[in-house]
Amino acid sequence: MSDMQGFLWIAAATSAGIAGGAALADRRRMRRVDRDRVGWVPWGGILLTALFVSAISVALAIKG
């Protein structure tokens, strides 16, 4: 395994972890008790971006 492949696997795992955290935060936001406290972080966008980065990193790591 080359250094670049190792970096890509680490990037994929990190971005998957971020996606998991964003999914949990988005679920918590959707189930909040006080509907007027909406927050300011776009968890859905962070989730999709992290999943995209993870998928691209895995694809490049497998290819290379």
mmCIF file of N, CA and C in Angstrom:
data_model
loop_
_atom_site.group_PDB
_atom_site.id
_atom_site.type_symbol
_atom_site.label_atom_id
_atom_site.label_comp_id
_atom_site.label_asym_id
_atom_site.label_seq_id
_atom_site.Cartn_x
_atom_site.Cartn_y
_atom_site.Cartn_z
ATOM 1 N N MET A 1 0.843 -1.170 0.000
ATOM 2 C CA MET A 1 0.000 0.000 0.000
ATOM 3 C C MET A 1 0.894 1.240 0.000
ATOM 4 N N SER A 2 0.594 2.148 -0.894
ATOM 5 C CA SER A 2 1.389 3.367 -0.979
ATOM 6 C C SER A 2 0.937 4.380 0.071
ATOM 7 N N ASP A 3 1.746 5.401 0.240
ATOM 8 C CA ASP A 3 1.407 6.443 1.206
ATOM 9 C C ASP A 3 0.115 7.155 0.829
ATOM 10 N N MET A 4 -0.097 7.340 -0.467
ATOM 11 C CA MET A 4 -1.308 8.034 -0.915
ATOM 12 C C MET A 4 -2.552 7.196 -0.613
ATOM 13 N N GLN A 5 -2.464 5.892 -0.796
ATOM 14 C CA GLN A 5 -3.604 5.030 -0.473
ATOM 15 C C GLN A 5 -3.923 5.081 1.012
ATOM 16 N N GLY A 6 -2.903 5.071 1.836
ATOM 17 C CA GLY A 6 -3.111 5.172 3.273
ATOM 18 C C GLY A 6 -3.783 6.481 3.646
ATOM 19 N N PHE A 7 -3.326 7.564 3.030
ATOM 20 C CA PHE A 7 -3.946 8.864 3.276
ATOM 21 C C PHE A 7 -5.409 8.874 2.844
ATOM 22 N N LEU A 8 -5.709 8.260 1.705
ATOM 23 C CA LEU A 8 -7.088 8.221 1.216
ATOM 24 C C LEU A 8 -7.986 7.411 2.139
ATOM 25 N N TRP A 9 -7.481 6.300 2.681
ATOM 26 C CA TRP A 9 -8.279 5.507 3.623
ATOM 27 C C TRP A 9 -8.534 6.284 4.908
ATOM 28 N N ILE A 10 -7.527 7.016 5.364
ATOM 29 C CA ILE A 10 -7.711 7.842 6.566
ATOM 30 C C ILE A 10 -8.716 8.952 6.299
ATOM 31 N N ALA A 11 -8.632 9.569 5.128
ATOM 32 C CA ALA A 11 -9.582 10.622 4.762
ATOM 33 C C ALA A 11 -11.000 10.061 4.675
ATOM 34 N N ALA A 12 -11.141 8.858 4.125
ATOM 35 C CA ALA A 12 -12.462 8.237 4.020
ATOM 36 C C ALA A 12 -13.036 7.927 5.400
ATOM 37 N N ALA A 13 -12.208 7.402 6.290
ATOM 38 C CA ALA A 13 -12.680 7.085 7.642
ATOM 39 C C ALA A 13 -13.037 8.346 8.420
ATOM 40 N N THR A 14 -12.227 9.384 8.271
ATOM 41 C CA THR A 14 -12.495 10.645 8.964
ATOM 42 C C THR A 14 -13.785 11.285 8.469
ATOM 43 N N SER A 15 -13.946 11.336 7.166
ATOM 44 C CA SER A 15 -15.161 11.954 6.623
ATOM 45 C C SER A 15 -16.396 11.103 6.926
ATOM 46 N N ALA A 16 -16.242 9.790 7.016
ATOM 47 C CA ALA A 16 -17.372 8.947 7.412
ATOM 48 C C ALA A 16 -17.752 9.211 8.862
ATOM 49 N N GLY A 17 -16.752 9.433 9.709
ATOM 50 C CA GLY A 17 -17.019 9.789 11.098
ATOM 51 C C GLY A 17 -17.717 11.131 11.219
ATOM 52 N N ILE A 18 -17.291 12.086 10.426
ATOM 53 C CA ILE A 18 -17.953 13.397 10.411
ATOM 54 C C ILE A 18 -19.388 13.253 9.930
ATOM 55 N N ALA A 19 -19.602 12.420 8.918
ATOM 56 C CA ALA A 19 -20.963 12.188 8.424
ATOM 57 C C ALA A 19 -21.835 11.558 9.503
ATOM 58 N N GLY A 20 -21.288 10.625 10.247
ATOM 59 C CA GLY A 20 -22.037 10.009 11.338
ATOM 60 C C GLY A 20 -22.402 11.019 12.414
ATOM 61 N N GLY A 21 -21.447 11.866 12.767
ATOM 62 C CA GLY A 21 -21.718 12.900 13.753
ATOM 63 C C GLY A 21 -22.755 13.891 13.265
ATOM 64 N N ALA A 22 -22.692 14.254 11.996
ATOM 65 C CA ALA A 22 -23.672 15.183 11.425
ATOM 66 C C ALA A 22 -25.058 14.547 11.382
ATOM 67 N N ALA A 23 -25.121 13.246 11.107
ATOM 68 C CA ALA A 23 -26.417 12.561 11.089
ATOM 69 C C ALA A 23 -27.040 12.555 12.480
ATOM 70 N N LEU A 24 -26.211 12.297 13.497
ATOM 71 C CA LEU A 24 -26.720 12.319 14.866
ATOM 72 C C LEU A 24 -27.171 13.723 15.269
ATOM 73 N N ALA A 25 -26.402 14.730 14.905
ATOM 74 C CA ALA A 25 -26.763 16.106 15.243
ATOM 75 C C ALA A 25 -28.037 16.531 14.522
ATOM 76 N N ASP A 26 -28.193 16.120 13.267
ATOM 77 C CA ASP A 26 -29.398 16.464 12.523
ATOM 78 C C ASP A 26 -30.615 15.763 13.118
ATOM 79 N N ARG A 27 -30.453 14.531 13.532
ATOM 80 C CA ARG A 27 -31.561 13.809 14.174
ATOM 81 C C ARG A 27 -31.952 14.471 15.486
ATOM 82 N N ARG A 28 -30.943 14.891 16.240
ATOM 83 C CA ARG A 28 -31.215 15.583 17.502
ATOM 84 C C ARG A 28 -31.940 16.909 17.262
ATOM 85 N N ARG A 29 -31.529 17.621 16.203
ATOM 86 C CA ARG A 29 -32.173 18.895 15.879
ATOM 87 C C ARG A 29 -33.619 18.682 15.457
ATOM 88 N N MET A 30 -33.884 17.636 14.698
ATOM 89 C CA MET A 30 -35.249 17.375 14.230
ATOM 90 C C MET A 30 -36.177 16.935 15.367
ATOM 91 N N ARG A 31 -35.615 16.343 16.406
ATOM 92 C CA ARG A 31 -36.430 15.850 17.517
ATOM 93 C C ARG A 31 -36.425 16.789 18.726
ATOM 94 N N ARG A 32 -36.022 18.046 18.534
ATOM 95 C CA ARG A 32 -35.927 18.989 19.642
ATOM 96 C C ARG A 32 -37.305 19.293 20.224
ATOM 97 N N VAL A 33 -37.324 19.629 21.490
ATOM 98 C CA VAL A 33 -38.574 19.917 22.184
ATOM 99 C C VAL A 33 -39.056 21.328 21.866
ATOM 100 N N ASP A 34 -38.146 22.306 21.948
ATOM 101 C CA ASP A 34 -38.509 23.691 21.678
ATOM 102 C C ASP A 34 -38.340 23.963 20.185
ATOM 103 N N ARG A 35 -39.434 23.988 19.448
ATOM 104 C CA ARG A 35 -39.395 24.126 17.986
ATOM 105 C C ARG A 35 -38.874 25.483 17.528
ATOM 106 N N ASP A 36 -38.801 26.467 18.431
ATOM 107 C CA ASP A 36 -38.321 27.794 18.054
ATOM 108 C C ASP A 36 -36.799 27.914 18.091
ATOM 109 N N ARG A 37 -36.128 26.962 18.704
ATOM 110 C CA ARG A 37 -34.658 26.994 18.772
ATOM 111 C C ARG A 37 -34.090 26.131 17.653
ATOM 112 N N VAL A 38 -33.945 26.717 16.472
ATOM 113 C CA VAL A 38 -33.601 25.935 15.289
ATOM 114 C C VAL A 38 -32.105 25.697 15.110
ATOM 115 N N GLY A 39 -31.256 26.575 15.609
ATOM 116 C CA GLY A 39 -29.826 26.408 15.400
ATOM 117 C C GLY A 39 -29.377 27.024 14.088
ATOM 118 N N TRP A 40 -28.074 27.025 13.860
ATOM 119 C CA TRP A 40 -27.545 27.687 12.677
ATOM 120 C C TRP A 40 -26.634 26.798 11.828
ATOM 121 N N VAL A 41 -26.370 25.599 12.258
ATOM 122 C CA VAL A 41 -25.463 24.711 11.521
ATOM 123 C C VAL A 41 -26.267 23.883 10.511
ATOM 124 N N PRO A 42 -25.880 23.906 9.228
ATOM 125 C CA PRO A 42 -26.591 23.116 8.209
ATOM 126 C C PRO A 42 -26.143 21.652 8.211
ATOM 127 N N TRP A 43 -26.663 20.871 9.158
ATOM 128 C CA TRP A 43 -26.194 19.497 9.332
ATOM 129 C C TRP A 43 -26.436 18.631 8.104
ATOM 130 N N GLY A 44 -27.522 18.866 7.391
ATOM 131 C CA GLY A 44 -27.789 18.080 6.181
ATOM 132 C C GLY A 44 -26.731 18.290 5.112
ATOM 133 N N GLY A 45 -26.315 19.520 4.928
ATOM 134 C CA GLY A 45 -25.264 19.821 3.948
ATOM 135 C C GLY A 45 -23.924 19.244 4.351
ATOM 136 N N ILE A 46 -23.622 19.313 5.637
ATOM 137 C CA ILE A 46 -22.374 18.725 6.135
ATOM 138 C C ILE A 46 -22.396 17.214 5.943
ATOM 139 N N LEU A 47 -23.538 16.599 6.217
ATOM 140 C CA LEU A 47 -23.682 15.154 6.042
ATOM 141 C C LEU A 47 -23.451 14.750 4.588
ATOM 142 N N LEU A 48 -24.098 15.436 3.665
ATOM 143 C CA LEU A 48 -23.949 15.081 2.247
ATOM 144 C C LEU A 48 -22.533 15.323 1.742
ATOM 145 N N THR A 49 -21.934 16.428 2.153
ATOM 146 C CA THR A 49 -20.561 16.718 1.730
ATOM 147 C C THR A 49 -19.587 15.676 2.264
ATOM 148 N N ALA A 50 -19.739 15.303 3.532
ATOM 149 C CA ALA A 50 -18.847 14.298 4.121
ATOM 150 C C ALA A 50 -19.030 12.933 3.460
ATOM 151 N N LEU A 51 -20.262 12.566 3.160
ATOM 152 C CA LEU A 51 -20.489 11.294 2.460
ATOM 153 C C LEU A 51 -19.875 11.305 1.066
ATOM 154 N N PHE A 52 -19.977 12.434 0.370
ATOM 155 C CA PHE A 52 -19.386 12.562 -0.961
ATOM 156 C C PHE A 52 -17.870 12.431 -0.894
ATOM 157 N N VAL A 53 -17.243 13.126 0.057
ATOM 158 C CA VAL A 53 -15.789 13.053 0.216
ATOM 159 C C VAL A 53 -15.364 11.627 0.568
ATOM 160 N N SER A 54 -16.120 10.973 1.417
ATOM 161 C CA SER A 54 -15.800 9.608 1.801
ATOM 162 C C SER A 54 -15.898 8.657 0.602
ATOM 163 N N ALA A 55 -16.955 8.793 -0.172
ATOM 164 C CA ALA A 55 -17.128 7.920 -1.342
ATOM 165 C C ALA A 55 -16.013 8.131 -2.369
ATOM 166 N N ILE A 56 -15.656 9.378 -2.620
ATOM 167 C CA ILE A 56 -14.583 9.661 -3.580
ATOM 168 C C ILE A 56 -13.250 9.122 -3.061
ATOM 169 N N SER A 57 -13.000 9.287 -1.761
ATOM 170 C CA SER A 57 -11.741 8.799 -1.178
ATOM 171 C C SER A 57 -11.650 7.276 -1.274
ATOM 172 N N VAL A 58 -12.732 6.594 -0.989
ATOM 173 C CA VAL A 58 -12.730 5.131 -1.094
ATOM 174 C C VAL A 58 -12.519 4.693 -2.538
ATOM 175 N N ALA A 59 -13.186 5.350 -3.466
ATOM 176 C CA ALA A 59 -13.038 4.989 -4.881
ATOM 177 C C ALA A 59 -11.601 5.182 -5.352
ATOM 178 N N LEU A 60 -10.985 6.286 -4.953
ATOM 179 C CA LEU A 60 -9.588 6.531 -5.358
ATOM 180 C C LEU A 60 -8.622 5.582 -4.661
ATOM 181 N N ALA A 61 -8.906 5.228 -3.413
ATOM 182 C CA ALA A 61 -8.031 4.307 -2.691
ATOM 183 C C ALA A 61 -8.096 2.904 -3.296
ATOM 184 N N ILE A 62 -9.275 2.489 -3.702
ATOM 185 C CA ILE A 62 -9.411 1.160 -4.315
ATOM 186 C C ILE A 62 -8.771 1.132 -5.690
ATOM 187 N N LYS A 63 -8.944 2.217 -6.447
ATOM 188 C CA LYS A 63 -8.384 2.288 -7.795
ATOM 189 C C LYS A 63 -6.862 2.289 -7.770
ATOM 190 N N GLY A 64 -6.294 3.018 -6.827
ATOM 191 C CA GLY A 64 -4.832 3.213 -6.832
ATOM 192 C C GLY A 64 -4.151 2.173 -6.056
#
